[in-house]
CSV table of C-alpha atoms in Angstrom, one decimal:
chain,number,residue,atom,x,y,z
A,16,MET,CA,90.4,-53.4,124.1
A,17,ASN,CA,89.1,-54.3,120.8
A,18,PHE,CA,86.8,-51.7,120.6
A,19,LYS,CA,89.2,-48.8,121.5
A,20,ILE,CA,91.4,-50.2,118.8
A,21,ILE,CA,88.9,-50.7,116.4
A,22,LEU,CA,87.3,-46.9,117.3
A,23,SER,CA,91.0,-44.8,116.9
A,24,LEU,CA,91.6,-46.4,114.0
A,25,ALA,CA,87.4,-45.5,112.4
A,26,LEU,CA,88.5,-42.2,113.3
A,27,LEU,CA,91.5,-41.9,112.0
A,28,LEU,CA,91.1,-42.7,108.8
A,29,MET,CA,87.6,-40.1,109.0
A,30,ILE,CA,90.1,-36.8,110.4
A,31,SER,CA,92.8,-37.9,107.1
A,32,THR,CA,90.4,-38.6,104.5
A,33,THR,CA,89.4,-35.3,104.6
A,34,THR,CA,92.5,-34.1,104.8
A,35,PHE,CA,92.7,-33.8,101.3
A,36,ALA,CA,90.1,-32.3,99.0
A,37,GLY,CA,89.8,-34.9,95.9
A,38,PHE,CA,89.2,-33.2,92.6
A,39,PRO,CA,90.8,-30.2,91.7
A,40,VAL,CA,90.2,-27.2,92.8
A,41,GLU,CA,90.6,-23.9,91.1
A,42,ARG,CA,94.0,-21.9,92.0
A,43,LYS,CA,93.2,-18.0,92.3
A,44,ALA,CA,96.6,-15.8,92.7
A,45,LYS,CA,96.0,-12.0,93.4
A,46,VAL,CA,99.0,-10.0,90.3
A,47,THR,CA,99.9,-6.6,90.1
A,48,THR,CA,100.5,-5.1,86.6
A,49,GLU,CA,102.9,-1.8,86.5
A,50,LEU,CA,100.5,0.1,86.7
A,51,ASN,CA,99.8,-1.4,90.8
A,52,ALA,CA,96.5,-2.1,89.0
A,53,ALA,CA,95.1,-5.3,91.7
A,54,GLU,CA,94.1,-8.3,88.6
A,55,GLU,CA,92.3,-11.1,89.2
A,56,ALA,CA,94.2,-13.9,87.7
A,57,THR,CA,93.2,-18.3,87.2
A,58,SER,CA,96.1,-20.7,87.6
A,59,GLU,CA,95.7,-24.4,86.0
A,60,PHE,CA,93.1,-26.6,88.0
A,61,VAL,CA,95.2,-28.9,90.3
A,62,SER,CA,94.9,-30.6,93.1
A,63,PRO,CA,96.6,-30.3,95.8
A,64,ALA,CA,97.2,-34.2,96.9
A,65,ALA,CA,99.1,-33.9,93.5
A,66,VAL,CA,100.9,-30.4,94.6
A,67,ALA,CA,102.4,-32.5,97.6
A,68,ALA,CA,103.4,-35.6,95.5
A,69,ASP,CA,106.1,-33.9,93.3
A,70,ARG,CA,108.7,-35.6,91.0
A,71,GLN,CA,111.6,-36.1,93.1
A,72,THR,CA,109.7,-37.5,96.5
A,73,VAL,CA,107.1,-39.9,93.8
A,74,ALA,CA,111.2,-41.2,92.6
A,75,ILE,CA,112.3,-41.8,95.9
A,76,LEU,CA,110.0,-43.9,96.9
A,77,LEU,CA,109.7,-46.0,93.4
A,78,TRP,CA,114.4,-46.6,93.8
A,79,LEU,CA,113.1,-47.9,97.9
A,80,PHE,CA,110.6,-49.8,97.1
A,81,LEU,CA,111.0,-51.1,93.3
A,82,GLY,CA,114.1,-50.7,92.3
A,83,ALA,CA,115.5,-53.4,92.8
A,84,PHE,CA,113.0,-53.8,88.7
A,85,ALA,CA,114.4,-50.0,87.8
A,86,ALA,CA,110.7,-48.6,87.7
A,87,HIS,CA,112.7,-45.7,89.6
A,88,ARG,CA,114.6,-45.1,86.2
A,89,TRP,CA,111.4,-45.8,83.1
A,90,TYR,CA,109.4,-42.7,85.4
A,91,LEU,CA,112.4,-41.0,84.8
A,92,GLY,CA,112.6,-41.0,81.4
A,93,SER,CA,116.5,-43.6,81.3
A,94,PRO,CA,116.7,-45.4,77.8
A,95,ILE,CA,115.1,-48.3,77.3
A,96,LEU,CA,118.1,-50.5,77.0
A,97,TRP,CA,119.6,-49.3,80.1
A,98,ASN,CA,116.6,-50.0,82.0
A,99,ILE,CA,116.8,-53.4,80.7
A,100,VAL,CA,120.6,-53.9,81.2
A,101,PHE,CA,119.9,-52.7,85.4
A,102,ILE,CA,117.2,-55.6,86.3
A,103,LEU,CA,118.7,-57.6,84.7
A,104,THR,CA,122.9,-56.9,86.7
A,105,ALA,CA,120.2,-56.9,89.8
A,106,GLY,CA,120.7,-52.9,89.6
A,107,PHE,CA,124.5,-52.9,87.8
A,108,PHE,CA,125.3,-55.8,91.2
A,109,ILE,CA,123.8,-52.9,93.8
A,110,VAL,CA,126.6,-50.6,93.2
A,111,GLY,CA,124.6,-49.1,90.6
A,112,TRP,CA,121.3,-49.0,92.8
A,113,ILE,CA,122.9,-47.2,95.3
A,114,ILE,CA,123.6,-43.8,93.1
A,115,ASP,CA,120.9,-43.6,91.5
A,116,GLY,CA,119.7,-42.9,94.8
A,117,VAL,CA,122.5,-40.8,95.5
A,118,GLU,CA,121.9,-38.8,92.4
A,119,ILE,CA,118.1,-38.8,92.9
A,120,ILE,CA,118.0,-37.3,96.0
A,121,THR,CA,120.4,-34.7,95.7
A,122,GLY,CA,118.3,-33.5,92.5
A,123,THR,CA,121.3,-34.8,90.3
A,124,TYR,CA,119.8,-37.1,88.0
A,125,PRO,CA,119.1,-36.8,84.9
A,126,GLY,CA,115.0,-36.0,84.1
A,127,LEU,CA,114.8,-34.2,87.6
């Protein structure tokens, strides 16, 4: 029984590690000008894994798991003094933590 579990976890690990490239991938896009001539333009080097994790998703995860330490506020660039007060007052007595979460989820938090 344990052999089946170990084998299935090994297969899952092999499949999941090949999902994203761990190196930057050059992206090419076709750009059409006013003369309808197709030209190739290259954009910056971007890893697909980095594109998948946008700023709001990272902020939500920081808020959820490290919110007591104001990690989401540090990440989004809130003023240092307010971050220290946030930590010392346990997230403005938890009410501020909830307000920050709602603002991050709705996308209205300054810095997003």
